[in-house]
mmCIF file of C-alpha atoms in Angstrom:
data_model
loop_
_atom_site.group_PDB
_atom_site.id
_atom_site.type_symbol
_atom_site.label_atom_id
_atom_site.label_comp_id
_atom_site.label_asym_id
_atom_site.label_seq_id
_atom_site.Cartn_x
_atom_site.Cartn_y
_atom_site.Cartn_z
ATOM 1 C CA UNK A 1 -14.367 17.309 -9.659
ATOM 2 C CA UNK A 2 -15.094 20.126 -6.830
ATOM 3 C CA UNK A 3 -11.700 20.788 -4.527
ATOM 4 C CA UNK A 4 -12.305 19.064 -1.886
ATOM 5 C CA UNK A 5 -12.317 20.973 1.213
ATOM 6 C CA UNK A 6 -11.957 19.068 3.790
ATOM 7 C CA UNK A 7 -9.479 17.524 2.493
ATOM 8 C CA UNK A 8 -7.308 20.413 1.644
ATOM 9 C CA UNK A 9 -7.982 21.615 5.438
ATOM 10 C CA UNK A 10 -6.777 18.212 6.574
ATOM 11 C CA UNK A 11 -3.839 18.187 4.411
ATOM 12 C CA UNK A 12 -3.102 22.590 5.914
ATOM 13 C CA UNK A 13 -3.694 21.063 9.361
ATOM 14 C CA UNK A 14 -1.366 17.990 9.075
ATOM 15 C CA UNK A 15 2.306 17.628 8.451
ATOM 16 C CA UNK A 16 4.084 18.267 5.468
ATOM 17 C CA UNK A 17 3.322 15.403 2.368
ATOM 18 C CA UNK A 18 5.557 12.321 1.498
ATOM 19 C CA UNK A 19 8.377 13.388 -1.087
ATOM 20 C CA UNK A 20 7.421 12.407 -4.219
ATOM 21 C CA UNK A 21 8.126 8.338 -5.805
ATOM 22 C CA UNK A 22 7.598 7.487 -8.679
ATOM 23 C CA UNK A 23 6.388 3.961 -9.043
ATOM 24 C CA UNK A 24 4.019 3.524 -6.244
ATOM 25 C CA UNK A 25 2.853 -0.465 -5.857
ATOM 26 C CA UNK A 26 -0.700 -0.959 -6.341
ATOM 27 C CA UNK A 27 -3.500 -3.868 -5.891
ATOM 28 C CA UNK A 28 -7.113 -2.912 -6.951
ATOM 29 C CA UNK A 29 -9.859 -5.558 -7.648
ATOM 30 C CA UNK A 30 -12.404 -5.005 -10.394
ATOM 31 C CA UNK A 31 -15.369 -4.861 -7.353
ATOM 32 C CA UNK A 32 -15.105 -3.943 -4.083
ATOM 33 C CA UNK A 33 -19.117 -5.208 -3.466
ATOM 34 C CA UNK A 34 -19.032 -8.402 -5.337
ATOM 35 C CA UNK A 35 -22.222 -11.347 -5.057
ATOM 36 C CA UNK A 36 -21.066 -14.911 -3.860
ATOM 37 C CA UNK A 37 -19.816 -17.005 -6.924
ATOM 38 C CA UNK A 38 -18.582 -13.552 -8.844
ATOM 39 C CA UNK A 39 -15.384 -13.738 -10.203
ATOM 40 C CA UNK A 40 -13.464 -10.865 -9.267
ATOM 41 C CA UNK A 41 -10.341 -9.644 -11.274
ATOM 42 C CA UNK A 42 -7.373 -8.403 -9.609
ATOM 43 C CA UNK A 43 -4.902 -6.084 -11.089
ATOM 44 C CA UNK A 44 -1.653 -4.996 -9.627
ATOM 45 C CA UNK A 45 1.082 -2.633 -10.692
ATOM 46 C CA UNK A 46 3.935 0.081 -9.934
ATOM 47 C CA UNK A 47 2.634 2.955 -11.547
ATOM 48 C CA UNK A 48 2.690 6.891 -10.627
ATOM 49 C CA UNK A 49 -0.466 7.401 -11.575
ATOM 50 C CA UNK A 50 -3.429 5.310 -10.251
ATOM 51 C CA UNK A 51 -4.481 3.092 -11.753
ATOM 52 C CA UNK A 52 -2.159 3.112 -14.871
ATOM 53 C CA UNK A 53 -0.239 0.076 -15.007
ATOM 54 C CA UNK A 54 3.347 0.748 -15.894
ATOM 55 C CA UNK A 55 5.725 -2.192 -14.185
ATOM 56 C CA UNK A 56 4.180 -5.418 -12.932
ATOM 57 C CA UNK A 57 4.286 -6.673 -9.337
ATOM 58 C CA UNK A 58 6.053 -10.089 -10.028
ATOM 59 C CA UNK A 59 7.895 -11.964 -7.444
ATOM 60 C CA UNK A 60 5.736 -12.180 -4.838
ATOM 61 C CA UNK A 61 2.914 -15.244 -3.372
ATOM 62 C CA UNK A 62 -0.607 -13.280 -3.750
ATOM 63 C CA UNK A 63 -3.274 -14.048 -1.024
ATOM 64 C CA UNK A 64 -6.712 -14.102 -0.205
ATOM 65 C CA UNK A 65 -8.010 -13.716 3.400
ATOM 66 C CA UNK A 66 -11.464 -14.687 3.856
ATOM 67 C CA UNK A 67 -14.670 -14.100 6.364
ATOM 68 C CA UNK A 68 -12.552 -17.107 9.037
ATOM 69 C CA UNK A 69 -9.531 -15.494 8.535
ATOM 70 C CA UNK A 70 -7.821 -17.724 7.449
ATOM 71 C CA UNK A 71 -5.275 -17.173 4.567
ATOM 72 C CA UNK A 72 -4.537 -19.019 1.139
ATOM 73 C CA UNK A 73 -2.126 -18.842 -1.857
ATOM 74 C CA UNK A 74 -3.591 -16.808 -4.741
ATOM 75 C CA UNK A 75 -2.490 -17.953 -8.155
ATOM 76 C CA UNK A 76 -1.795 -14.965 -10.074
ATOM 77 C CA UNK A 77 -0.524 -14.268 -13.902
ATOM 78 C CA UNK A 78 2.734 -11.802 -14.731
ATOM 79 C CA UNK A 79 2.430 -9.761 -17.696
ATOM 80 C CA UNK A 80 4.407 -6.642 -18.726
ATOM 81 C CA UNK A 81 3.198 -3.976 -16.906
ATOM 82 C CA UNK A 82 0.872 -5.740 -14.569
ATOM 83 C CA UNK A 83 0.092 -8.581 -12.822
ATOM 84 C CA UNK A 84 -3.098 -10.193 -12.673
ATOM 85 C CA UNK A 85 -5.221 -12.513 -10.593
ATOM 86 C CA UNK A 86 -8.930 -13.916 -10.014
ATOM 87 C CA UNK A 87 -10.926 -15.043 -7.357
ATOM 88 C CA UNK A 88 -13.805 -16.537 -7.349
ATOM 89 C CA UNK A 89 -15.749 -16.194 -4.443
ATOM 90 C CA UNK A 90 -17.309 -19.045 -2.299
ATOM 91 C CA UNK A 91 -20.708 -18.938 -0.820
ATOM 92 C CA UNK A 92 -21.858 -17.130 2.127
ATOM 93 C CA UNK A 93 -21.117 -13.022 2.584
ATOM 94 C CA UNK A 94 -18.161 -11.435 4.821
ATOM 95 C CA UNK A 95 -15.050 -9.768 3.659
ATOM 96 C CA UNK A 96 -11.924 -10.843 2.164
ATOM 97 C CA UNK A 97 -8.444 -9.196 2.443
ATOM 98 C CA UNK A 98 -6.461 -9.481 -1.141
ATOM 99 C CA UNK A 99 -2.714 -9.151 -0.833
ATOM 100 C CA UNK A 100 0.273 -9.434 -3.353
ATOM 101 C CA UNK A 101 2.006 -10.388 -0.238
ATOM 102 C CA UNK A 102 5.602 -8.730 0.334
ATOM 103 C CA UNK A 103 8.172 -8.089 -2.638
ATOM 104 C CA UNK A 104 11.836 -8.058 -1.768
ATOM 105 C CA UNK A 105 13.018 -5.570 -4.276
ATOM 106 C CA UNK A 106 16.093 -3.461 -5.934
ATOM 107 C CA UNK A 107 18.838 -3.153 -3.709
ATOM 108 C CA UNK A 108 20.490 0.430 -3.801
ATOM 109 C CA UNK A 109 23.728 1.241 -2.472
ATOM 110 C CA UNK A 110 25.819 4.350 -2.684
ATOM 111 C CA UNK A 111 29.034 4.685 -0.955
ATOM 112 C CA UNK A 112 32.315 7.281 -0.983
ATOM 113 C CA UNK A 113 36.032 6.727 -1.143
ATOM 114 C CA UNK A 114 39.041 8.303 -1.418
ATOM 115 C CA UNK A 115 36.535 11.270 -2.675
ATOM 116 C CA UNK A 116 34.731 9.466 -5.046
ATOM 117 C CA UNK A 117 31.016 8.950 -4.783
ATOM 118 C CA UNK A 118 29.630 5.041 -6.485
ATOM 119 C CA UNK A 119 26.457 3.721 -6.809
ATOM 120 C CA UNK A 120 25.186 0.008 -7.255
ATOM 121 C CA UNK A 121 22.423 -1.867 -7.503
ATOM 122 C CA UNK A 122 23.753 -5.323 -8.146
ATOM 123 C CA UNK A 123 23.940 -7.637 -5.626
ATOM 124 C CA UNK A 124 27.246 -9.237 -6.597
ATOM 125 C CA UNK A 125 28.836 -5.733 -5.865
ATOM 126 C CA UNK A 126 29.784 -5.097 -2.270
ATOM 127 C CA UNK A 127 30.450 -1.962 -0.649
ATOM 128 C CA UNK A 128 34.180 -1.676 -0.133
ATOM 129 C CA UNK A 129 35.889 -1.637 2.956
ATOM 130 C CA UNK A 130 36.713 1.780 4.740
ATOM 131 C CA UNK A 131 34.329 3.387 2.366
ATOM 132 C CA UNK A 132 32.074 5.976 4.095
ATOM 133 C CA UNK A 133 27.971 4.688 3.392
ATOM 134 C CA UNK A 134 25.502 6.778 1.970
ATOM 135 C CA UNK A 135 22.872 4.565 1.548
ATOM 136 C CA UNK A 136 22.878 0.662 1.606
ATOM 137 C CA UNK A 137 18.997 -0.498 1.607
ATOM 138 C CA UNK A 138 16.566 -2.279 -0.240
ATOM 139 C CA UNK A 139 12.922 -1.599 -1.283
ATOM 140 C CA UNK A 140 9.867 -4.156 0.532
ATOM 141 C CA UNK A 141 6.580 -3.239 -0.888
ATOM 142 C CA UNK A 142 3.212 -4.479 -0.387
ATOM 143 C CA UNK A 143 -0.610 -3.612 -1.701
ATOM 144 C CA UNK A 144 -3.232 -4.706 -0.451
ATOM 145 C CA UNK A 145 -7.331 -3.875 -1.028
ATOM 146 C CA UNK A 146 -10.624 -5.626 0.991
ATOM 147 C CA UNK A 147 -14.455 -6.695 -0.735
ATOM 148 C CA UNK A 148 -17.209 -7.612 0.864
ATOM 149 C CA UNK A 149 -20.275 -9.797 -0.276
ATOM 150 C CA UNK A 150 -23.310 -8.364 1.575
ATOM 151 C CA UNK A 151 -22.649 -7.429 5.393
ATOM 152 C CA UNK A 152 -18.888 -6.371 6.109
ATOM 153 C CA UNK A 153 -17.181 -8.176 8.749
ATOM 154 C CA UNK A 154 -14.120 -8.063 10.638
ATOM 155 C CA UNK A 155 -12.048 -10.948 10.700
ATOM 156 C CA UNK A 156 -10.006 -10.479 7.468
ATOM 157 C CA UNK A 157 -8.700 -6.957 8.958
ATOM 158 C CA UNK A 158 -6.808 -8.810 11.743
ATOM 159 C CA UNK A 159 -3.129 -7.586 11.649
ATOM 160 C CA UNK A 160 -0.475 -9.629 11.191
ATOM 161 C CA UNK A 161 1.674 -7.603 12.920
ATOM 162 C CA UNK A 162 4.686 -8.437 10.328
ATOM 163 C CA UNK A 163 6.327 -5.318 8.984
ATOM 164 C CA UNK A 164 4.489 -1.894 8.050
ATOM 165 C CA UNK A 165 0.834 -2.451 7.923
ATOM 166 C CA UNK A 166 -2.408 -0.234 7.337
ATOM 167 C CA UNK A 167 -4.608 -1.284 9.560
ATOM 168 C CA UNK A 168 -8.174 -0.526 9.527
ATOM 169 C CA UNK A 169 -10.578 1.106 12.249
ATOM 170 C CA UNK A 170 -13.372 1.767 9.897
ATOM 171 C CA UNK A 171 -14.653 -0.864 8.035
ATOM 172 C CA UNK A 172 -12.952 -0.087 4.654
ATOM 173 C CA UNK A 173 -15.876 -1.590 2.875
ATOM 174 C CA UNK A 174 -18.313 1.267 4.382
ATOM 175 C CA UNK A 175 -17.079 4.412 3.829
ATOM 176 C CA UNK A 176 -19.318 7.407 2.480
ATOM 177 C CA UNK A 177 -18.960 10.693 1.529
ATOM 178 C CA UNK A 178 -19.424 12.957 4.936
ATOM 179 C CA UNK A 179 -17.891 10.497 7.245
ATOM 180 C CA UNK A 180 -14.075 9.858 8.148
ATOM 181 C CA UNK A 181 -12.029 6.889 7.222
ATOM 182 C CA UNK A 182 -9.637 5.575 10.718
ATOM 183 C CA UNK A 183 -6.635 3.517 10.521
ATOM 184 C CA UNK A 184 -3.487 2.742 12.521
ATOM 185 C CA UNK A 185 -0.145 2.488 10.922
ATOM 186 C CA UNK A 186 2.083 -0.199 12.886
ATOM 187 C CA UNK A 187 5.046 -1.870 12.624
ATOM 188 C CA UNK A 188 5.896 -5.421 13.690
ATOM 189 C CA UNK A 189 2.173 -4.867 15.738
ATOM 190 C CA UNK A 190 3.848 -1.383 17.486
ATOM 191 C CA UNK A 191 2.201 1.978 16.073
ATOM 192 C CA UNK A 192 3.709 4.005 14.062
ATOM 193 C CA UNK A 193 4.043 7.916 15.522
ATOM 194 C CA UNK A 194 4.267 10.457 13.275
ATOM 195 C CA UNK A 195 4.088 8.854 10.311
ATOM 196 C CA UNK A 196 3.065 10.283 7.229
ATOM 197 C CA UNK A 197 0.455 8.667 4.882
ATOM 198 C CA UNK A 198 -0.193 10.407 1.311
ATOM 199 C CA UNK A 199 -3.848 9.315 0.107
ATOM 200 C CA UNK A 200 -4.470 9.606 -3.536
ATOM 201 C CA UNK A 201 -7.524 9.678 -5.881
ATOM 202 C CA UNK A 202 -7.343 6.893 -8.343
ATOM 203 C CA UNK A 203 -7.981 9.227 -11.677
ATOM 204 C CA UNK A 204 -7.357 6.164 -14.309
ATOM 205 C CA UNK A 205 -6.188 8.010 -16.600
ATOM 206 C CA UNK A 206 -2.391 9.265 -17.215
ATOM 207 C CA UNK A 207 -3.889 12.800 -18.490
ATOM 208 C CA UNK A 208 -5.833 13.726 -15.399
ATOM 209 C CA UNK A 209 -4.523 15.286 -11.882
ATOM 210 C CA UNK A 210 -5.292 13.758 -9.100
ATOM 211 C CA UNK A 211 -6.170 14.910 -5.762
ATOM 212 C CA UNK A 212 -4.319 14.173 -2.763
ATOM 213 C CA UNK A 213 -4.030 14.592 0.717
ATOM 214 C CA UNK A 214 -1.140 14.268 3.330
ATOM 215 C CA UNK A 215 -1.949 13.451 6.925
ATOM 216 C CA UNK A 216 0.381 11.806 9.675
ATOM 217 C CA UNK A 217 -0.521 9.671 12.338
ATOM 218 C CA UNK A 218 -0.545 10.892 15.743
ATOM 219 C CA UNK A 219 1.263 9.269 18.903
ATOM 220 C CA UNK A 220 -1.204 6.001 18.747
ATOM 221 C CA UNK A 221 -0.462 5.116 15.323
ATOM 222 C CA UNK A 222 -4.048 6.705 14.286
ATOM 223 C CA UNK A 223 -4.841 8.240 11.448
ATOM 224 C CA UNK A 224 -8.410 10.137 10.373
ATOM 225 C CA UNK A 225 -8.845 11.067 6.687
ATOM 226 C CA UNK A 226 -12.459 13.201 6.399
ATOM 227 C CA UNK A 227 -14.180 11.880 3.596
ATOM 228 C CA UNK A 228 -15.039 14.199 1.114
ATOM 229 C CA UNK A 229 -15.777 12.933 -2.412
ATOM 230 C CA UNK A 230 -17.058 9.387 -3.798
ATOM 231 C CA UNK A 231 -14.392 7.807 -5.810
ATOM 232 C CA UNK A 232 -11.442 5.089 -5.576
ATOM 233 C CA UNK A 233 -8.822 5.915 -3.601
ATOM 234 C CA UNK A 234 -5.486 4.498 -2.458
ATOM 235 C CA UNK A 235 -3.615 5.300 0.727
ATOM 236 C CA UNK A 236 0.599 4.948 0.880
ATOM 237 C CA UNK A 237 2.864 5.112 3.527
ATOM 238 C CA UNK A 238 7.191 4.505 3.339
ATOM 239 C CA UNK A 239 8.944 3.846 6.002
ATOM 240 C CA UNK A 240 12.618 2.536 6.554
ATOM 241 C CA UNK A 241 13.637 -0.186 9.177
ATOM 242 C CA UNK A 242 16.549 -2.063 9.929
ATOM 243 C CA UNK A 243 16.804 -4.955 7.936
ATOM 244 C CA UNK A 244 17.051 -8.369 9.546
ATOM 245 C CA UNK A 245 20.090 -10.368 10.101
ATOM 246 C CA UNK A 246 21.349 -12.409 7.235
ATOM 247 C CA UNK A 247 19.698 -9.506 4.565
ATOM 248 C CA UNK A 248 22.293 -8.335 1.972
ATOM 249 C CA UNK A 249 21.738 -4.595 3.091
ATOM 250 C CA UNK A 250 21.016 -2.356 5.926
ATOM 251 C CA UNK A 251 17.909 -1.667 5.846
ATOM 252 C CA UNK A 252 14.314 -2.057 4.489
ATOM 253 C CA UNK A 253 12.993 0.792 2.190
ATOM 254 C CA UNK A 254 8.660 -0.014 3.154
ATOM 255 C CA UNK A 255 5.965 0.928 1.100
ATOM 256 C CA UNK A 256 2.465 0.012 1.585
ATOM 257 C CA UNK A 257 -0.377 0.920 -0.118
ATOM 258 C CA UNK A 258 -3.943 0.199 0.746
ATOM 259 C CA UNK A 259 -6.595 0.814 -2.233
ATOM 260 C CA UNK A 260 -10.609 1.772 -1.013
ATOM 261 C CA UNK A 261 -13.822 3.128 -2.388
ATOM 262 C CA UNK A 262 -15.989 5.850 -1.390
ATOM 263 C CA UNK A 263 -19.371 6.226 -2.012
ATOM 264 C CA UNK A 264 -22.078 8.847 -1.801
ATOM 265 C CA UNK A 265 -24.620 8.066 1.075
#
């Protein structure tokens, strides 16, 4: 695949890129343009490359948005390294949001005393007393994708304006090659400033590189990514919040993905 230019001068012009993670969480459906009554597959996954399944996304209620917005329980299947789902769509065209919904995960904790630096990650094991904190968080993930039958509309990309979202400006069903694609990044409905977002070609394949860009939003929580090359694409940002009374840690470790397609015009 040509470099892609814009891209690269996007990335230049922008802030520095995320640190690296292994295990990014994933949702990508088998057709972003389905027909009404297709069944469309659903696959989601931790993985570091996209879309190569490595650790399934279990523990979580998966949902479907549709055209009303209104939102229902999505039965979904846990296997090893992925977890799948199917949907089969009503009558009628719009779009539909597809969510694994949040995922409370690992908790990590690292603390020092009387010069001696410990790590946990199991909950039974508290941080002692007097010890100085290093870290005391745990991860929250959540992937989500869109589809459209015919004519995109807007109602399914309503915030919820619950935790980190990407939320999108462009319709994320009509994006082309040559144009840009807008989002906000928010938190509890609030933008985001400054935030970075790493985008990522989906290469489905372990032995390919992928491209990737790093952008960050600017004091209204936008973000533009130029559109340079057809292809599936996922966009990831982390961030870390306080975590709400009652939690068994500090604070939340956020990641959110949000998985697209380009095409050519």
């Amino acid at each position: 695949m040509k470099t892609l230019s814009l891209l690269a001068a996007a990335a230049l012009a922008m802030a520095a890129s995320l640190p690296a993670h292994a295990h990014t969480p994933y949702l990508v459906p088998s057709n972003f343009a389905p027909r009404a009554g297709q069944t469309v597959a659903i696959d989601a996954s931790f993985a570091e490359t996209f879309f190569v399944p490595e650790t399934a996304f279990d523990d979580s209620q998966f949902t479907v948005t549709g055209p009303d917005g209104k939102q229902a329980p999505l039965a979904s299947q846990v296997m090893k390294t992925r977890t799948v789902a199917e949907y089969t769509l009503p009558a009628g065209t719009g779009t539909y949001r597809l969510s694994t919904g949040p995922r409370l995960g690992a908790l990590f904790r690292t603390w020092e005393q009387n010069g001696k630096r410990e790590s946990s990650r199991d909950p039974a094991v508290k941080i002692p007393t007097g010890a100085k904190v290093i870290s005391d968080f745990q991860s929250l993930t959540q992937a989500d994708s869109y589809v459209t039958v015919g004519n995109p509309d807007r109602a399914a990309l309503a915030p919820r304006n619950k935790g980190v979202e990407l939320v999108p400006v462009t319709h994320p069903n009509d994006l082309y090659v040559g144009e840009t694609f807008d989002f906000i990044v928010q938190y509890d409905g609030k933008p985001l400033a400054d935030q970075a977002v790493e985008v990522t070609e989906a290469v489905w394949s372990s032995d390919r590189t992928p491209q990737v860009v790093n952008l960050k939003s600017d004091a209204a929580g936008h973000v533009r990514l130029p559109l340079s090359a057809a292809g599936t694409w996922i966009a990831l940002t982390r961030h870390r919040t306080a975590a709400p009374a009652g939690a068994p840690v500090a604070e939340y470790s956020n990641s959110v993905t949000l998985s697209f397609r380009v095409l050519n015009p």
